[in-house]
Amino acid sequence: MTRLVLILHLVTILALAACDDDPKSNNNVNNVNNVNNVNNVNNVNNVNNVNNVNNTNNASCGDGQLTAPEACDDGGAVPGDGCAADCTVEPGWDCDDASPTVCAPWDAERWARARIAGEVTTAEAFSAIDRLTGFPVETASGTFIFMHWFDQGEWSVAGDFTEWNPVGMARVDDFVWLETAIAAPAGQKYKYVRADEWVPDPWARSYEYDEYGEVSYVRPPTDSWRIDRYHGLVGEGLDERLLRVYVPGGAGPWPVLYLHDGQNLFDPDSMMGGWRLQEVMAANGYAALLVGIDNSDDRMTEYTHVDDEIDGTTFVAQGDAYARLVELTVRPLIEARYPHNGLRGVMGSSLGGLISLYIAHLYPDVYHFAGSLSGTLGWGKFGLDNPLVRELYEVAGLRDFAVYVDSGGAAPRGGCEDANGFVIAEGSDNYCQTVAFYDALVGLGYTPDTDVFYHWDQDAPHNEIAWNARVDIPIGIFLSLPVPSGP
């Protein structure tokens, strides 16, 4: 009987426990669930860990194994070689599907066809083609693609190869184009035509001037001079500009003379008829590469070595940056593309003469000649008290390059010195400071008519007509210098 009572009592307790809603008992259940949840999280983590292991096993960008979704993988992460750091193909390149990927830059034909197909912009295509071969573009099959960037009107191309009969061009957005075969393209000329308007190709690599003005070459002749043109010259934070290169007939190698105010050097329609250096070279039988660097709107600062003030306006010099542009951008481009014999000079007029002397001062081991026609050699003391280029030369002493300076004009009536014995800044056509510069170099040990030269074109004005009339003198001096034996 006692055992039966104990059993009934135990059953009652268990029944009550089963119905108990005490949260403490729920916590026990939750704890079990929490354990399960932890296990579930661990299971998820384990799955993620497996995925991570799988991802590690997959090819990653830069390992040289081309795996989707990579468009290329050249085994590196450095851009500029066709395959970008994120394994996408860079604009202007084609990449194969090898591992590692091999990429090749587009040639001029590929850029031209990409623009015709609408894959790139006109600006991108023209800029790239100009860096490569210039226009017109010769294709692998021997045809030529002409492209005229002009967003209005119907255009044709006419030239020696069409017997100067206009042939229509097809329009695509903001340009027109034509592809045609041309036998023996060297020396053949062309222009673009719209109604009665005949214009040279402003993007043609090579051109000349004839009785009708500028005319473009399909390919330049080898037995006569030409001018080559390069767009988009930039560097050192300065404005973009054109580069024009006079190339003699023949195969070279030639001396190289770097000149400023490039837009005035060859074009008969430029300021006051320009220098027309191609005529000077032909008349004197001279042969040299003449590199004309266009000026920009910042000419007053780019062509000056120190700050100065004129009529209340202060001009902050950028001559050091311009000198670096010539030395680090222009000169390497020219010497990589044209045969040269190592003889180098730099020359200009007015402020171009000043900056020429300054560039030679900065790079005395590079240039063998510096020429200044009517140079603004009083710069630095017009309104401020900064060093003249003459004073820089005096500090540097005798150096191993030749210098030519000249002027027109004449001394003022009262002479070139003020009451305190200082050389006045001007005199007509910079006469006074030019004489003072020449005298200073002679005093340093330069030998007249050997490594320092002076010419006075009495009463000549300060303009392109006067410089054209006497520029044969400094060019002749430059070409008479010995060709260096080293680079």
Short mmCIF file of C-alpha atoms in Angstrom, two decimals:
data_model
loop_
_atom_site.label_atom_id
_atom_site.label_comp_id
_atom_site.label_asym_id
_atom_site.label_seq_id
_atom_site.Cartn_x
_atom_site.Cartn_y
_atom_site.Cartn_z
CA MET A 1 0.00 0.00 0.00
CA THR A 2 2.80 2.36 0.86
CA ARG A 3 4.51 1.64 -2.50
CA LEU A 4 1.30 2.49 -4.36
CA VAL A 5 1.02 5.87 -2.61
CA LEU A 6 4.62 6.73 -3.48
CA ILE A 7 4.06 5.87 -7.13
CA LEU A 8 0.90 7.99 -7.32
CA HIS A 9 2.72 10.91 -5.68
CA LEU A 10 5.58 10.69 -8.17
CA VAL A 11 3.16 10.63 -11.12
CA THR A 12 1.46 13.74 -9.75
CA ILE A 13 4.75 15.60 -9.49
CA LEU A 14 5.75 14.69 -13.03
CA ALA A 15 2.36 15.75 -14.35
CA LEU A 16 2.62 19.10 -12.61
CA ALA A 17 6.12 19.55 -13.99
CA ALA A 18 4.89 18.86 -17.49
CA CYS A 19 2.30 21.63 -17.12
CA ASP A 20 4.65 24.12 -15.42
CA ASP A 21 4.98 27.42 -17.33
CA ASP A 22 7.85 28.74 -15.24
CA PRO A 23 10.21 30.68 -17.58
CA LYS A 24 13.15 29.07 -15.91
CA SER A 25 12.14 25.79 -17.38
CA ASN A 26 11.79 27.48 -20.83
CA ASN A 27 15.35 28.73 -20.52
CA ASN A 28 16.45 25.18 -20.41
CA VAL A 29 14.71 24.51 -23.68
CA ASN A 30 16.13 27.70 -25.13
CA ASN A 31 19.57 26.70 -24.07
CA VAL A 32 19.17 23.54 -26.05
CA ASN A 33 17.97 25.57 -29.02
CA ASN A 34 20.86 27.97 -28.58
CA VAL A 35 23.24 25.11 -28.79
CA ASN A 36 21.55 24.08 -31.99
CA ASN A 37 21.78 27.63 -33.29
CA VAL A 38 25.46 27.74 -32.51
CA ASN A 39 25.85 24.52 -34.36
CA ASN A 40 23.91 25.95 -37.27
CA VAL A 41 26.14 29.05 -37.30
CA ASN A 42 29.14 26.83 -37.17
CA ASN A 43 27.74 24.85 -40.03
CA VAL A 44 27.25 28.05 -42.03
CA ASN A 45 30.76 29.18 -41.17
CA ASN A 46 32.04 25.82 -42.20
CA VAL A 47 30.27 26.21 -45.53
CA ASN A 48 31.73 29.70 -45.90
CA ASN A 49 35.13 28.38 -45.03
CA VAL A 50 34.75 25.77 -47.72
CA ASN A 51 33.71 28.51 -50.14
CA ASN A 52 36.72 30.55 -49.13
CA VAL A 53 38.94 27.60 -49.78
CA ASN A 54 37.28 27.19 -53.17
CA ASN A 55 37.77 30.88 -53.91
CA THR A 56 41.41 30.57 -52.99
CA ASN A 57 41.72 27.74 -55.43
CA ASN A 58 40.16 29.87 -58.24
CA ALA A 59 42.45 32.10 -60.35
CA SER A 60 42.77 35.69 -59.07
CA CYS A 61 43.47 38.86 -61.07
CA GLY A 62 47.19 39.28 -61.61
CA ASP A 63 48.23 35.63 -61.31
CA GLY A 64 48.68 35.20 -65.06
CA GLN A 65 45.82 32.69 -65.39
CA LEU A 66 42.94 33.95 -67.55
CA THR A 67 39.71 32.89 -65.83
CA ALA A 68 36.18 34.31 -66.17
CA PRO A 69 35.13 37.01 -65.60
CA GLU A 70 38.62 38.38 -66.36
CA ALA A 71 39.02 39.94 -69.81
CA CYS A 72 42.81 39.66 -69.52
CA ASP A 73 45.46 38.62 -67.02
CA ASP A 74 49.08 39.35 -67.84
CA GLY A 75 50.42 38.32 -64.46
CA GLY A 76 50.86 41.86 -63.17
CA ALA A 77 48.95 44.74 -61.65
CA VAL A 78 50.69 47.65 -63.34
CA PRO A 79 48.47 49.62 -65.75
CA GLY A 80 49.61 50.99 -69.09
CA ASP A 81 50.47 47.66 -70.70
CA GLY A 82 47.02 46.89 -72.08
CA CYS A 83 45.72 44.89 -69.13
CA ALA A 84 44.49 47.08 -66.27
CA ALA A 85 44.97 46.32 -62.59
CA ASP A 86 41.40 44.94 -62.43
CA CYS A 87 42.04 42.62 -65.39
CA THR A 88 40.00 44.61 -67.88
CA VAL A 89 41.40 45.56 -71.28
CA GLU A 90 42.60 49.17 -71.41
CA PRO A 91 41.28 51.46 -74.15
CA GLY A 92 43.38 51.34 -77.30
CA TRP A 93 44.63 47.80 -76.78
CA ASP A 94 43.75 44.29 -77.95
CA CYS A 95 44.55 41.28 -75.74
CA ASP A 96 44.62 37.59 -76.64
CA ASP A 97 43.16 34.75 -74.55
CA ALA A 98 46.45 33.16 -73.56
CA SER A 99 47.67 32.65 -70.00
CA PRO A 100 49.35 34.95 -69.28
CA THR A 101 47.59 37.37 -71.61
CA VAL A 102 49.59 39.17 -74.29
CA CYS A 103 48.31 42.65 -75.19
CA ALA A 104 49.23 44.87 -78.13
CA PRO A 105 48.44 48.56 -78.63
CA TRP A 106 46.25 49.62 -81.50
CA ASP A 107 48.00 50.88 -84.60
CA ALA A 108 46.75 53.88 -86.57
CA GLU A 109 44.51 51.76 -88.80
CA ARG A 110 42.84 50.13 -85.79
CA TRP A 111 42.13 53.56 -84.29
CA ALA A 112 40.70 54.82 -87.58
CA ARG A 113 38.41 51.84 -88.01
CA ALA A 114 37.36 52.02 -84.36
CA ARG A 115 36.24 55.60 -84.88
CA ILE A 116 34.39 54.78 -88.09
CA ALA A 117 32.61 51.98 -86.19
CA GLY A 118 31.76 54.31 -83.30
CA GLU A 119 33.89 52.48 -80.73
CA VAL A 120 35.83 55.60 -79.73
CA THR A 121 35.35 59.37 -79.95
CA THR A 122 36.74 61.52 -82.73
CA ALA A 123 39.02 63.31 -80.27
CA GLU A 124 40.42 60.02 -78.97
CA ALA A 125 41.04 58.64 -82.46
CA PHE A 126 42.62 61.78 -83.91
CA SER A 127 44.87 62.27 -80.89
CA ALA A 128 46.05 58.66 -80.98
CA ILE A 129 46.63 58.64 -84.74
CA ASP A 130 48.59 61.89 -84.51
CA ARG A 131 50.88 60.33 -81.89
CA LEU A 132 51.47 57.37 -84.21
CA THR A 133 51.67 58.09 -87.94
CA GLY A 134 49.53 61.15 -88.50
CA PHE A 135 47.06 61.45 -91.36
CA PRO A 136 46.20 60.04 -93.80
CA VAL A 137 46.33 56.53 -92.34
CA GLU A 138 48.00 53.84 -94.42
CA THR A 139 46.35 50.45 -93.95
CA ALA A 140 47.88 46.99 -93.94
CA SER A 141 46.39 46.38 -97.39
CA GLY A 142 48.07 49.48 -98.81
CA THR A 143 45.02 51.75 -99.00
CA PHE A 144 44.80 55.16 -97.32
CA ILE A 145 42.09 56.39 -94.96
CA PHE A 146 41.42 60.14 -95.10
CA MET A 147 39.50 61.64 -92.18
CA HIS A 148 38.39 65.26 -91.95
CA TRP A 149 37.15 66.43 -88.53
CA PHE A 150 34.49 68.93 -89.49
CA ASP A 151 30.93 68.62 -88.25
CA GLN A 152 29.12 70.45 -91.05
CA GLY A 153 28.63 70.10 -94.76
CA GLU A 154 29.48 67.66 -97.52
CA TRP A 155 33.20 67.23 -98.18
CA SER A 156 35.38 65.65 -100.83
CA VAL A 157 39.07 64.93 -101.17
CA ALA A 158 41.04 65.97 -104.25
CA GLY A 159 44.68 65.52 -105.06
CA ASP A 160 47.31 64.32 -107.46
CA PHE A 161 45.86 60.81 -107.16
CA THR A 162 42.41 62.02 -108.34
CA GLU A 163 43.84 64.41 -110.93
CA TRP A 164 42.44 67.07 -108.58
CA ASN A 165 38.88 65.98 -109.23
CA PRO A 166 36.92 65.94 -105.92
CA VAL A 167 35.82 62.51 -104.66
CA GLY A 168 33.01 62.45 -102.09
CA MET A 169 33.56 61.43 -98.48
CA ALA A 170 31.13 59.63 -96.17
CA ARG A 171 29.93 61.35 -92.99
CA VAL A 172 29.95 59.73 -89.55
CA ASP A 173 28.80 62.10 -86.82
CA ASP A 174 31.30 64.98 -86.66
CA PHE A 175 33.77 63.82 -89.33
CA VAL A 176 33.91 62.58 -92.92
CA TRP A 177 36.11 59.85 -94.31
CA LEU A 178 37.25 58.07 -97.45
CA GLU A 179 39.37 54.98 -98.04
CA THR A 180 41.16 54.71 -101.37
CA ALA A 181 44.14 53.06 -103.02
CA ILE A 182 47.02 55.34 -104.04
CA ALA A 183 49.89 54.14 -106.16
CA ALA A 184 53.30 55.69 -105.36
CA PRO A 185 52.01 57.99 -102.58
CA ALA A 186 55.34 59.76 -101.88
CA GLY A 187 55.13 63.40 -102.91
CA GLN A 188 51.44 63.27 -103.82
CA LYS A 189 49.48 66.25 -102.54
CA TYR A 190 45.83 66.70 -101.55
CA LYS A 191 43.24 69.06 -100.08
CA TYR A 192 39.71 68.80 -98.74
CA VAL A 193 36.96 70.42 -100.78
CA ARG A 194 33.54 71.83 -99.89
CA ALA A 195 31.80 73.65 -102.74
CA ASP A 196 34.37 76.26 -103.82
CA GLU A 197 36.38 75.96 -100.59
CA TRP A 198 39.71 74.14 -100.83
CA VAL A 199 41.52 73.62 -97.53
CA PRO A 200 44.63 71.70 -96.47
CA ASP A 201 44.24 68.86 -94.02
CA PRO A 202 44.93 70.44 -90.61
CA TRP A 203 45.85 67.01 -89.23
CA ALA A 204 48.12 65.93 -92.09
CA ARG A 205 51.47 64.84 -90.78
CA SER A 206 53.42 66.42 -93.64
CA TYR A 207 52.82 69.49 -95.76
CA GLU A 208 54.48 72.29 -97.70
CA TYR A 209 53.67 75.74 -99.03
CA ASP A 210 53.20 76.47 -102.73
CA GLU A 211 51.75 79.40 -104.66
CA TYR A 212 48.30 78.58 -103.28
CA GLY A 213 49.36 78.31 -99.65
CA GLU A 214 49.57 75.21 -97.48
CA VAL A 215 49.07 71.87 -99.22
CA SER A 216 49.06 68.42 -97.59
CA TYR A 217 51.15 65.38 -98.51
CA VAL A 218 49.78 61.84 -98.64
CA ARG A 219 53.35 60.81 -97.91
CA PRO A 220 56.25 63.28 -98.10
CA PRO A 221 58.84 63.25 -100.84
CA THR A 222 62.33 62.09 -99.98
CA ASP A 223 64.20 64.46 -102.25
CA SER A 224 62.79 67.83 -101.12
CA TRP A 225 61.87 69.61 -97.89
CA ARG A 226 58.66 69.25 -95.96
CA ILE A 227 57.14 70.38 -92.67
CA ASP A 228 55.87 67.77 -90.22
CA ARG A 229 53.20 68.69 -87.69
CA TYR A 230 52.44 67.25 -84.25
CA HIS A 231 49.32 68.18 -82.30
CA GLY A 232 48.79 68.07 -78.56
CA LEU A 233 52.26 68.95 -77.28
CA VAL A 234 51.81 69.16 -73.51
CA GLY A 235 54.00 68.96 -70.43
CA GLU A 236 55.16 70.71 -67.29
CA GLY A 237 51.67 72.04 -66.60
CA LEU A 238 51.79 74.37 -69.62
CA ASP A 239 49.09 74.87 -72.23
CA GLU A 240 48.81 72.52 -75.20
CA ARG A 241 50.41 73.61 -78.45
CA LEU A 242 51.56 72.51 -81.90
CA LEU A 243 55.02 71.39 -82.93
CA ARG A 244 56.24 71.99 -86.50
CA VAL A 245 59.39 70.41 -87.90
CA TYR A 246 61.15 71.51 -91.07
CA VAL A 247 62.78 68.41 -92.58
CA PRO A 248 65.31 68.79 -95.43
CA GLY A 249 65.34 66.52 -98.43
CA GLY A 250 67.61 63.51 -98.18
CA ALA A 251 68.29 61.00 -95.46
CA GLY A 252 70.26 62.98 -92.88
CA PRO A 253 71.57 62.94 -90.24
CA TRP A 254 71.22 66.68 -89.59
CA PRO A 255 71.90 69.27 -86.91
CA VAL A 256 68.82 70.30 -84.91
CA LEU A 257 67.86 73.90 -84.18
CA TYR A 258 65.00 74.42 -81.70
CA LEU A 259 63.02 77.63 -82.24
CA HIS A 260 60.13 79.41 -80.53
CA ASP A 261 57.01 81.16 -81.85
CA GLY A 262 56.63 78.21 -84.21
CA GLN A 263 53.46 79.51 -85.86
CA ASN A 264 55.47 82.43 -87.31
CA LEU A 265 58.42 80.49 -88.71
CA PHE A 266 57.13 78.93 -91.94
CA ASP A 267 53.65 80.18 -92.79
CA PRO A 268 53.69 83.05 -95.33
CA ASP A 269 50.28 84.12 -93.99
CA SER A 270 51.49 84.46 -90.40
CA MET A 271 52.33 87.73 -88.66
CA MET A 272 53.91 90.19 -91.13
CA GLY A 273 54.66 87.35 -93.52
CA GLY A 274 56.54 85.29 -90.96
CA TRP A 275 60.17 84.21 -91.10
CA ARG A 276 59.58 81.84 -94.06
CA LEU A 277 62.52 79.75 -92.95
CA GLN A 278 61.98 77.21 -95.73
CA GLU A 279 62.88 79.95 -98.22
CA VAL A 280 65.94 80.97 -96.19
CA MET A 281 67.18 77.39 -96.06
CA ALA A 282 66.69 76.89 -99.81
CA ALA A 283 68.30 80.21 -100.75
CA ASN A 284 71.44 79.44 -98.73
CA GLY A 285 71.69 75.70 -99.35
CA TYR A 286 71.33 74.99 -95.62
CA ALA A 287 70.30 71.57 -94.31
CA ALA A 288 69.11 71.21 -90.73
CA LEU A 289 66.08 70.11 -88.76
CA LEU A 290 64.25 73.26 -87.65
CA VAL A 291 61.90 72.52 -84.75
CA GLY A 292 59.27 75.23 -84.33
CA ILE A 293 57.49 75.18 -80.97
CA ASP A 294 54.28 77.21 -81.06
CA ASN A 295 53.78 79.81 -78.37
CA SER A 296 50.68 79.92 -76.18
CA ASP A 297 48.59 82.68 -74.64
CA ASP A 298 51.12 82.64 -71.77
CA ARG A 299 54.01 83.70 -73.97
CA MET A 300 54.97 86.60 -71.68
CA THR A 301 55.50 84.24 -68.76
CA GLU A 302 56.69 81.11 -70.56
CA TYR A 303 59.48 82.98 -72.33
CA THR A 304 60.82 84.77 -69.26
CA HIS A 305 63.28 83.61 -66.62
CA VAL A 306 62.28 85.90 -63.72
CA ASP A 307 59.26 87.96 -62.74
CA ASP A 308 58.95 91.51 -64.00
CA GLU A 309 56.40 94.30 -64.06
CA ILE A 310 55.21 96.27 -67.08
CA ASP A 311 52.65 99.08 -66.88
CA GLY A 312 51.52 97.94 -63.46
CA THR A 313 51.08 94.28 -64.44
CA THR A 314 53.35 91.69 -62.84
CA PHE A 315 54.29 88.73 -65.01
CA VAL A 316 55.19 85.60 -63.04
CA ALA A 317 57.90 83.74 -64.92
CA GLN A 318 57.37 80.19 -66.16
CA GLY A 319 60.61 80.00 -68.08
CA ASP A 320 61.92 77.07 -66.05
CA ALA A 321 58.83 75.01 -66.87
CA TYR A 322 59.06 75.92 -70.56
CA ALA A 323 62.76 75.01 -70.62
CA ARG A 324 61.87 71.60 -69.16
CA LEU A 325 59.18 71.16 -71.82
CA VAL A 326 61.79 71.70 -74.52
CA GLU A 327 64.41 69.54 -72.87
CA LEU A 328 62.29 66.68 -71.49
CA THR A 329 59.46 66.43 -74.03
CA VAL A 330 60.33 68.10 -77.33
CA ARG A 331 63.95 67.07 -77.68
CA PRO A 332 63.39 63.37 -76.91
CA LEU A 333 60.51 63.25 -79.41
CA ILE A 334 62.59 64.83 -82.18
CA GLU A 335 65.72 62.80 -81.55
CA ALA A 336 63.70 59.56 -81.47
CA ARG A 337 61.98 60.24 -84.81
CA TYR A 338 64.58 61.98 -86.97
CA PRO A 339 68.22 61.23 -87.81
CA HIS A 340 70.44 63.85 -86.16
CA ASN A 341 74.18 64.30 -85.88
CA GLY A 342 74.29 65.56 -82.29
CA LEU A 343 74.77 69.28 -83.03
CA ARG A 344 72.03 71.19 -81.19
CA GLY A 345 71.04 74.82 -81.00
CA VAL A 346 68.22 76.95 -79.62
CA MET A 347 67.15 80.30 -81.06
CA GLY A 348 64.37 82.88 -81.11
CA SER A 349 63.48 86.54 -81.39
CA SER A 350 62.37 89.13 -78.85
CA LEU A 351 61.26 87.18 -75.75
CA GLY A 352 62.07 84.06 -77.79
CA GLY A 353 65.68 85.24 -77.89
CA LEU A 354 65.65 85.73 -74.13
CA ILE A 355 64.34 82.25 -73.40
CA SER A 356 66.82 80.73 -75.85
CA LEU A 357 69.72 82.19 -73.90
CA TYR A 358 68.13 81.00 -70.68
CA ILE A 359 67.59 77.43 -71.93
CA ALA A 360 71.26 77.21 -72.96
CA HIS A 361 72.20 78.62 -69.56
CA LEU A 362 70.19 75.87 -67.82
CA TYR A 363 71.48 73.08 -70.10
CA PRO A 364 75.01 74.12 -71.13
CA ASP A 365 76.08 70.53 -71.77
CA VAL A 366 73.18 69.86 -74.16
CA TYR A 367 73.19 72.83 -76.53
CA HIS A 368 76.14 73.94 -78.63
CA PHE A 369 74.59 77.21 -79.79
CA ALA A 370 72.17 79.84 -78.48
CA GLY A 371 70.85 82.59 -80.75
CA SER A 372 68.93 85.74 -79.89
CA LEU A 373 67.51 88.12 -82.50
CA SER A 374 66.40 91.41 -80.92
CA GLY A 375 66.24 89.61 -77.58
CA THR A 376 64.40 91.27 -74.70
CA LEU A 377 67.52 91.18 -72.58
CA GLY A 378 66.41 93.93 -70.20
CA TRP A 379 63.75 91.63 -68.74
CA GLY A 380 63.91 91.54 -64.97
CA LYS A 381 64.47 95.25 -64.46
CA PHE A 382 61.66 96.91 -66.40
CA GLY A 383 59.59 97.34 -63.25
CA LEU A 384 61.25 95.08 -60.68
CA ASP A 385 64.85 94.40 -59.67
CA ASN A 386 65.46 90.80 -60.64
CA PRO A 387 68.56 89.35 -62.33
CA LEU A 388 69.06 89.94 -66.02
CA VAL A 389 70.03 86.96 -68.15
CA ARG A 390 73.35 88.76 -68.65
CA GLU A 391 73.94 88.62 -64.90
CA LEU A 392 73.25 84.88 -64.87
CA TYR A 393 75.87 84.40 -67.58
CA GLU A 394 78.35 86.57 -65.68
CA VAL A 395 77.97 84.39 -62.59
CA ALA A 396 78.31 81.16 -64.61
CA GLY A 397 81.47 82.30 -66.40
CA LEU A 398 82.95 81.01 -69.66
CA ARG A 399 81.21 77.91 -70.99
CA ASP A 400 81.60 75.66 -73.99
CA PHE A 401 78.80 76.76 -76.30
CA ALA A 402 78.58 79.52 -78.92
CA VAL A 403 76.32 82.54 -78.52
CA TYR A 404 74.86 84.86 -81.15
CA VAL A 405 73.06 88.11 -80.28
CA ASP A 406 71.83 90.91 -82.52
CA SER A 407 69.49 93.85 -82.69
CA GLY A 408 68.24 96.48 -85.03
CA GLY A 409 67.48 99.96 -83.82
CA ALA A 410 70.11 102.20 -82.27
CA ALA A 411 71.23 103.73 -79.02
CA PRO A 412 69.11 106.55 -77.58
CA ARG A 413 70.48 110.07 -77.94
CA GLY A 414 71.69 110.16 -74.37
CA GLY A 415 73.56 106.88 -74.70
CA CYS A 416 72.91 103.50 -73.17
CA GLU A 417 73.80 104.33 -69.57
CA ASP A 418 71.78 106.36 -67.11
CA ALA A 419 73.20 108.91 -64.71
CA ASN A 420 74.35 106.16 -62.34
CA GLY A 421 76.18 104.23 -65.05
CA PHE A 422 73.58 101.47 -65.34
CA VAL A 423 72.59 100.19 -68.77
CA ILE A 424 69.05 101.28 -69.51
CA ALA A 425 66.53 98.53 -70.09
CA GLU A 426 65.72 99.28 -73.69
CA GLY A 427 67.01 101.46 -76.46
CA SER A 428 65.20 100.82 -79.73
CA ASP A 429 64.92 97.11 -80.60
CA ASN A 430 66.71 96.19 -77.36
CA TYR A 431 69.93 97.69 -78.69
CA CYS A 432 71.50 98.71 -75.37
CA GLN A 433 71.04 95.48 -73.46
CA THR A 434 72.19 93.46 -76.47
CA VAL A 435 75.46 95.40 -76.64
CA ALA A 436 75.91 95.05 -72.88
CA PHE A 437 75.33 91.28 -73.08
CA TYR A 438 77.89 90.87 -75.84
CA ASP A 439 80.46 93.00 -74.01
CA ALA A 440 79.93 90.97 -70.84
CA LEU A 441 80.62 87.68 -72.62
CA VAL A 442 83.76 89.07 -74.21
CA GLY A 443 84.83 90.12 -70.73
CA LEU A 444 84.29 86.56 -69.51
CA GLY A 445 86.73 85.20 -72.10
CA TYR A 446 84.46 84.40 -75.03
CA THR A 447 86.25 85.05 -78.32
CA PRO A 448 84.54 87.37 -80.83
CA ASP A 449 83.54 85.61 -84.05
CA THR A 450 84.62 82.27 -82.60
CA ASP A 451 82.22 81.50 -79.76
CA VAL A 452 80.41 84.82 -79.36
CA PHE A 453 78.90 86.74 -82.28
CA TYR A 454 77.25 90.14 -82.49
CA HIS A 455 75.40 91.74 -85.39
CA TRP A 456 73.82 95.19 -85.54
CA ASP A 457 71.21 95.75 -88.23
CA GLN A 458 71.15 99.53 -87.86
CA ASP A 459 67.67 101.04 -87.52
CA ALA A 460 65.96 97.74 -88.38
CA PRO A 461 62.51 97.44 -86.77
CA HIS A 462 61.36 94.85 -84.25
CA ASN A 463 59.37 92.53 -86.51
CA GLU A 464 59.32 89.35 -88.59
CA ILE A 465 60.30 91.14 -91.79
CA ALA A 466 63.57 92.27 -90.23
CA TRP A 467 64.27 88.86 -88.70
CA ASN A 468 63.61 87.11 -91.99
CA ALA A 469 66.13 89.43 -93.66
CA ARG A 470 69.01 88.47 -91.34
CA VAL A 471 68.18 85.07 -89.85
CA ASP A 472 70.51 83.43 -92.39
CA ILE A 473 73.43 84.86 -90.36
CA PRO A 474 72.85 82.96 -87.10
CA ILE A 475 71.74 79.80 -88.93
CA GLY A 476 74.96 79.90 -90.95
CA ILE A 477 77.01 80.34 -87.77
CA PHE A 478 75.24 77.41 -86.14
CA LEU A 479 75.83 75.14 -89.12
CA SER A 480 79.52 76.11 -89.23
CA LEU A 481 80.13 74.72 -85.72
CA PRO A 482 81.95 71.40 -85.44
CA VAL A 483 79.75 68.35 -85.06
CA PRO A 484 80.33 66.84 -81.60
CA SER A 485 81.88 63.42 -81.41
CA GLY A 486 79.66 62.29 -78.52
CA PRO A 487 75.85 62.23 -78.06
#
